[in-house]
Amino acid sequence: MSTHQATPASLERRRIIVQGIVQGVGFRPFLHRLAQELGLSGEVFNFTGGVQVEVEGPPERVEEFCQRLPRELPPLAYLENLEAEILLPQGSLDFVIVPSREEQAGPILVSPEVATCADCRRELFDPRDRRYRHPFINCTNCGPRFTLVRAVPYDRPLTSMAEFPMCARCRAEYEDLSDRRYHAQPVACPQCGPGLTLFTPLTTLPLLQGDEALRAAQELLRTGKIVAVKGLGGFHLACDASREEAVQRLRRRKGRESKPLAVMVDSLATAERLVELDESSRELLTGPRAPIVLARKREPEGLALSLAPDSADYGVMLPYTPVHLLLLDGLGLPALIMTSGNLSEEPLATDNHEAHRRLEGVADAFLEHNRTIVTGCDDSVLRATRRGPILLRRSRGYAPLPVTLDRGLSPVLAVGGHYKNTFCLTSGRHAFLSQHIGDLADADNLEYFERCVTHLEAVWQTRPEILACDLHPDYLSTRYARRRSEAEGLPLVAVQHHHAHLVSVLADCHQCGPAVGLICDGTGYGADGTSWGCEVLVGDERGYERAAHLRNLPLPGGEQAIREPWRVAGTYLREAYGPDFPRELADLEFCRLLDLDKWAVIEQMLERGVQTPLASSAGRLFDAVAVLLGLAWESRYEGEPAMAVEAVASRQSQVAGAEYPWETSREQGMCVADVRPMIRSLVEDLREGRPAGEIAARFQASFAMMMVDLAAAVAEERRLQVIALSGGTFQNRFLLERSCELIELRGLRPIWHRNVPPNDGGLALGQALVAAAAGQAMET
């Protein structure tokens, strides 16, 4: 059909090249509809790396097309770059979608997983719809993406949906330009798509399928059983979050003694009854990415007390797949635990047989499907702050979206750290940060890490030319990088841990250096062989200088002191009061609980300097304060004592009293903060009977003031305006907000992570940029 009758002299033709997530998200049909609405002719096609469209018609309508294109994108489209040029009119009559072309112009970006859209939800619960209660309903605007992809381009034969040939009706929808399922690669229906099965290994129940399987799983959950539920990126372990006995049984079986467990609720209204939500948290929960959101518990707690015993928050999410929606529909429980389907310290289970083998002693039943998960992808975790949301775990809904860089880089593979591992693959101006891998604790985790690396390199069709790793020689990620460097003859750049944190936040915020970095975390291998963890650095990807830090503390037993923070608390008291502190502070609760025989051994280690590595660690300081306040004695998971300090402090409406004192000195050209006066003042507050929450709040405020004072002094000395905050300590909402306020009060500009985590989940991004800069320096 002709779209206009204008003469060529009155026409304009423009070519527009669009890059970003523009394939498999309904982008070409969107352009077709827009062109038809405006009476324009032309063509659109996919090419390797994006979409090219040419439109022709009256100049004012062509201009309107160009203006509306970026404003009215389909829900899953992500516009990264748009270039336009004017061409000679061709007198074309129609607007057509033409076959894709193989033209190399950058990687094809794949959308992350997206929560079930409103249209699909309506169809899911409509008895008149042919996909009524179909557990795998999806369309162009929602559903699985990254976890299905074996290779690019993103076409059904290159996904795990290739195993499910479309029926005639689904094929008709898939090929209908006006249909919501046009070119939706995972499209299926009950006749041609995947199916659900309930497997109960320890009973004589028959194998149930489809809706029967769902309803049987609901009944098991109502009776307190644990059900392994296969989702988009792996298995969850689910049980009634309000039933104390069920939660404790799950903890025992999973080997997760006390770390908080996330919950899924059926609606925003239910979430509001359990936690306090601001507008930002509501938007996160109900948005297409549907992460776990940490939010303050309402009092009294509405769920089992063992669900999140050391935290002031619950981790809450809404159903984001049709299976979840159906499972919670009519369930009658306030919330389900939905925690990662693995044993503690193991990788996420993604395959049915693997799940049976690894989780048989944990789950009473398995609600599973026969659609292959090509690559695992755990849930993302965010928390809202007054400075905007911060990512604590970047995975489903966010990976594999790239961080866009300010300049193109040679292909680099950065392998991250040990805890909360992610890796990063760069290609041009894209830094592809992987989904959350987890702690690289053993060979199973390393094998999962290697599978994910292989998958990401295949998806982005990129082989690294440079490798980057942490400076720590014993990390499994470092060992992998060394082996691969030797096998493939690739240069390997070892990057100091906190330097990587600094560069990560600079890249995240598109901030050119040099800048002052305020980096606070547990421990990272320092350039001088000691453990660093509370640092003021100056630098960028080209290099750094250590300008200030927390005074070193010996850690008796090294890693054992992290697992047993009472050792650190005792060491801080010894530093503050001398070796006779157990007698001098006999009235202190810590000293009453201290095993003097064990401490005598520690005292000998400290006196002789045996197995007492030095550390300047914010994490260890928070550990010590948690122990002195009676909030912890041992640490059962990373960050547990610090979380307890944050939790008890958060219950204070305001900080009482002035900041605790500290001292500074110059050592080897660096400013060193000495917290011994702070420890003595804190102990005096304890001896006077002040509440733990009041002391914790005062300590946090003092720590923020001390570190900002250090960083601001360095910024003034170097005539720099930007102070970059990174490291796991800035997961603490109060510390992030207060540090930013204090920096601004000094007339300086704080920056902090927006798109990657401040913890070690963002480490690989910084490693990649440092390695690329080193490679460039080697070339010149």
PDB file of N, CA and C in Angstrom, residues 470 475 496-499 501 518-525 531-535 550 616-623 638 703 707 726-731 758-760 763:
ATOM      1  N   ASP A 470      43.593 -10.417  40.493  1.00  0.00           N
ATOM      2  CA  ASP A 470      43.939  -9.764  41.742  1.00  0.00           C
ATOM      3  C   ASP A 470      45.407 -10.028  42.074  1.00  0.00           C
ATOM      4  N   TYR A 475      44.304 -16.724  45.301  1.00  0.00           N
ATOM      5  CA  TYR A 475      42.915 -16.781  44.848  1.00  0.00           C
ATOM      6  C   TYR A 475      42.803 -17.793  43.713  1.00  0.00           C
ATOM      7  N   GLN A 496      46.320  -4.465  42.111  1.00  0.00           N
ATOM      8  CA  GLN A 496      46.078  -4.351  43.548  1.00  0.00           C
ATOM      9  C   GLN A 496      44.579  -4.159  43.805  1.00  0.00           C
ATOM     10  N   HIS A 497      44.095  -4.840  44.820  1.00  0.00           N
ATOM     11  CA  HIS A 497      42.669  -4.968  45.111  1.00  0.00           C
ATOM     12  C   HIS A 497      41.969  -3.606  45.210  1.00  0.00           C
ATOM     13  N   HIS A 498      42.520  -2.695  45.990  1.00  0.00           N
ATOM     14  CA  HIS A 498      41.829  -1.428  46.233  1.00  0.00           C
ATOM     15  C   HIS A 498      42.011  -0.449  45.087  1.00  0.00           C
ATOM     16  N   HIS A 499      43.101  -0.600  44.343  1.00  0.00           N
ATOM     17  CA  HIS A 499      43.243   0.158  43.098  1.00  0.00           C
ATOM     18  C   HIS A 499      42.117  -0.229  42.137  1.00  0.00           C
ATOM     19  N   HIS A 501      39.161  -1.328  42.961  1.00  0.00           N
ATOM     20  CA  HIS A 501      37.927  -0.712  43.475  1.00  0.00           C
ATOM     21  C   HIS A 501      37.833   0.749  43.030  1.00  0.00           C
ATOM     22  N   LEU A 518      38.287   6.679  48.450  1.00  0.00           N
ATOM     23  CA  LEU A 518      38.077   6.257  49.833  1.00  0.00           C
ATOM     24  C   LEU A 518      37.539   4.830  49.759  1.00  0.00           C
ATOM     25  N   ILE A 519      38.413   3.865  49.997  1.00  0.00           N
ATOM     26  CA  ILE A 519      38.106   2.459  49.756  1.00  0.00           C
ATOM     27  C   ILE A 519      38.132   1.714  51.084  1.00  0.00           C
ATOM     28  N   CYS A 520      36.989   1.206  51.504  1.00  0.00           N
ATOM     29  CA  CYS A 520      36.864   0.541  52.802  1.00  0.00           C
ATOM     30  C   CYS A 520      36.206  -0.818  52.627  1.00  0.00           C
ATOM     31  N   ASP A 521      36.896  -1.867  53.094  1.00  0.00           N
ATOM     32  CA  ASP A 521      36.332  -3.213  52.987  1.00  0.00           C
ATOM     33  C   ASP A 521      36.971  -4.109  54.025  1.00  0.00           C
ATOM     34  N   GLY A 522      36.898  -5.429  53.786  1.00  0.00           N
ATOM     35  CA  GLY A 522      37.477  -6.380  54.719  1.00  0.00           C
ATOM     36  C   GLY A 522      38.977  -6.414  54.595  1.00  0.00           C
ATOM     37  N   THR A 523      39.480  -7.169  53.650  1.00  0.00           N
ATOM     38  CA  THR A 523      40.925  -7.207  53.405  1.00  0.00           C
ATOM     39  C   THR A 523      41.174  -7.430  51.927  1.00  0.00           C
ATOM     40  N   GLY A 524      42.278  -6.862  51.469  1.00  0.00           N
ATOM     41  CA  GLY A 524      42.776  -7.093  50.123  1.00  0.00           C
ATOM     42  C   GLY A 524      44.293  -7.089  50.177  1.00  0.00           C
ATOM     43  N   TYR A 525      44.885  -7.884  49.327  1.00  0.00           N
ATOM     44  CA  TYR A 525      46.340  -8.041  49.348  1.00  0.00           C
ATOM     45  C   TYR A 525      47.001  -6.723  48.965  1.00  0.00           C
ATOM     46  N   SER A 531      47.860  -6.801  54.629  1.00  0.00           N
ATOM     47  CA  SER A 531      46.466  -6.745  54.181  1.00  0.00           C
ATOM     48  C   SER A 531      45.952  -5.323  54.312  1.00  0.00           C
ATOM     49  N   TRP A 532      45.442  -4.783  53.226  1.00  0.00           N
ATOM     50  CA  TRP A 532      44.837  -3.459  53.246  1.00  0.00           C
ATOM     51  C   TRP A 532      43.317  -3.597  53.332  1.00  0.00           C
ATOM     52  N   GLY A 533      42.668  -2.525  53.781  1.00  0.00           N
ATOM     53  CA  GLY A 533      41.215  -2.595  53.839  1.00  0.00           C
ATOM     54  C   GLY A 533      40.541  -1.325  54.312  1.00  0.00           C
ATOM     55  N   CYS A 534      41.316  -0.259  54.526  1.00  0.00           N
ATOM     56  CA  CYS A 534      40.723   1.018  54.907  1.00  0.00           C
ATOM     57  C   CYS A 534      41.667   2.085  54.377  1.00  0.00           C
ATOM     58  N   GLU A 535      41.480   2.470  53.106  1.00  0.00           N
ATOM     59  CA  GLU A 535      42.514   3.151  52.339  1.00  0.00           C
ATOM     60  C   GLU A 535      42.024   4.469  51.738  1.00  0.00           C
ATOM     61  N   LEU A 550      44.149   3.304  57.679  1.00  0.00           N
ATOM     62  CA  LEU A 550      43.942   2.980  59.082  1.00  0.00           C
ATOM     63  C   LEU A 550      45.225   2.339  59.627  1.00  0.00           C
ATOM     64  N   SER A 616      45.177  -3.269  57.779  1.00  0.00           N
ATOM     65  CA  SER A 616      44.542  -1.955  57.978  1.00  0.00           C
ATOM     66  C   SER A 616      43.121  -2.060  57.460  1.00  0.00           C
ATOM     67  N   SER A 617      42.272  -2.744  58.214  1.00  0.00           N
ATOM     68  CA  SER A 617      40.990  -3.196  57.676  1.00  0.00           C
ATOM     69  C   SER A 617      39.799  -2.552  58.372  1.00  0.00           C
ATOM     70  N   ALA A 618      38.917  -1.943  57.582  1.00  0.00           N
ATOM     71  CA  ALA A 618      37.653  -1.438  58.130  1.00  0.00           C
ATOM     72  C   ALA A 618      36.790  -2.581  58.620  1.00  0.00           C
ATOM     73  N   GLY A 619      36.783  -3.683  57.867  1.00  0.00           N
ATOM     74  CA  GLY A 619      35.967  -4.831  58.248  1.00  0.00           C
ATOM     75  C   GLY A 619      36.347  -5.393  59.603  1.00  0.00           C
ATOM     76  N   ARG A 620      37.663  -5.459  59.877  1.00  0.00           N
ATOM     77  CA  ARG A 620      38.102  -6.008  61.163  1.00  0.00           C
ATOM     78  C   ARG A 620      37.772  -5.049  62.309  1.00  0.00           C
ATOM     79  N   LEU A 621      37.812  -3.740  62.054  1.00  0.00           N
ATOM     80  CA  LEU A 621      37.409  -2.788  63.080  1.00  0.00           C
ATOM     81  C   LEU A 621      35.931  -2.965  63.423  1.00  0.00           C
ATOM     82  N   PHE A 622      35.086  -3.114  62.404  1.00  0.00           N
ATOM     83  CA  PHE A 622      33.661  -3.348  62.658  1.00  0.00           C
ATOM     84  C   PHE A 622      33.448  -4.681  63.370  1.00  0.00           C
ATOM     85  N   ASP A 623      34.246  -5.691  63.031  1.00  0.00           N
ATOM     86  CA  ASP A 623      34.156  -6.976  63.740  1.00  0.00           C
ATOM     87  C   ASP A 623      34.403  -6.786  65.229  1.00  0.00           C
ATOM     88  N   GLU A 638      30.689 -14.070  55.726  1.00  0.00           N
ATOM     89  CA  GLU A 638      31.399 -12.821  55.492  1.00  0.00           C
ATOM     90  C   GLU A 638      30.508 -11.621  55.813  1.00  0.00           C
ATOM     91  N   PHE A 703      33.340   6.841  62.544  1.00  0.00           N
ATOM     92  CA  PHE A 703      34.124   6.221  61.475  1.00  0.00           C
ATOM     93  C   PHE A 703      33.985   7.023  60.182  1.00  0.00           C
ATOM     94  N   MET A 707      37.166   8.948  58.300  1.00  0.00           N
ATOM     95  CA  MET A 707      37.626   8.600  56.958  1.00  0.00           C
ATOM     96  C   MET A 707      37.436   9.755  55.982  1.00  0.00           C
ATOM     97  N   SER A 726      34.170   3.366  47.454  1.00  0.00           N
ATOM     98  CA  SER A 726      34.011   1.990  46.992  1.00  0.00           C
ATOM     99  C   SER A 726      34.454   1.047  48.097  1.00  0.00           C
ATOM    100  N   GLY A 727      34.149  -0.241  47.907  1.00  0.00           N
ATOM    101  CA  GLY A 727      34.445  -1.257  48.906  1.00  0.00           C
ATOM    102  C   GLY A 727      33.182  -1.693  49.616  1.00  0.00           C
ATOM    103  N   GLY A 728      33.206  -2.919  50.153  1.00  0.00           N
ATOM    104  CA  GLY A 728      32.009  -3.498  50.758  1.00  0.00           C
ATOM    105  C   GLY A 728      31.454  -2.735  51.936  1.00  0.00           C
ATOM    106  N   THR A 729      32.280  -1.941  52.626  1.00  0.00           N
ATOM    107  CA  THR A 729      31.784  -1.154  53.763  1.00  0.00           C
ATOM    108  C   THR A 729      30.691  -0.189  53.323  1.00  0.00           C
ATOM    109  N   PHE A 730      30.737   0.252  52.057  1.00  0.00           N
ATOM    110  CA  PHE A 730      29.741   1.210  51.581  1.00  0.00           C
ATOM    111  C   PHE A 730      28.460   0.535  51.088  1.00  0.00           C
ATOM    112  N   GLN A 731      28.297  -0.750  51.437  1.00  0.00           N
ATOM    113  CA  GLN A 731      26.974  -1.363  51.358  1.00  0.00           C
ATOM    114  C   GLN A 731      26.106  -0.872  52.516  1.00  0.00           C
ATOM    115  N   PRO A 758      29.446  -2.017  45.057  1.00  0.00           N
ATOM    116  CA  PRO A 758      30.642  -1.466  45.700  1.00  0.00           C
ATOM    117  C   PRO A 758      31.536  -2.556  46.287  1.00  0.00           C
ATOM    118  N   ASN A 759      30.969  -3.752  46.497  1.00  0.00           N
ATOM    119  CA  ASN A 759      31.745  -4.852  47.057  1.00  0.00           C
ATOM    120  C   ASN A 759      32.596  -5.506  45.965  1.00  0.00           C
ATOM    121  N   ASP A 760      33.119  -6.679  46.243  1.00  0.00           N
ATOM    122  CA  ASP A 760      34.015  -7.313  45.271  1.00  0.00           C
ATOM    123  C   ASP A 760      33.306  -7.768  44.002  1.00  0.00           C
ATOM    124  N   LEU A 763      34.737  -5.613  41.355  1.00  0.00           N
ATOM    125  CA  LEU A 763      36.197  -5.563  41.279  1.00  0.00           C
ATOM    126  C   LEU A 763      36.719  -5.761  39.855  1.00  0.00           C
TER     127      LEU A 763
END
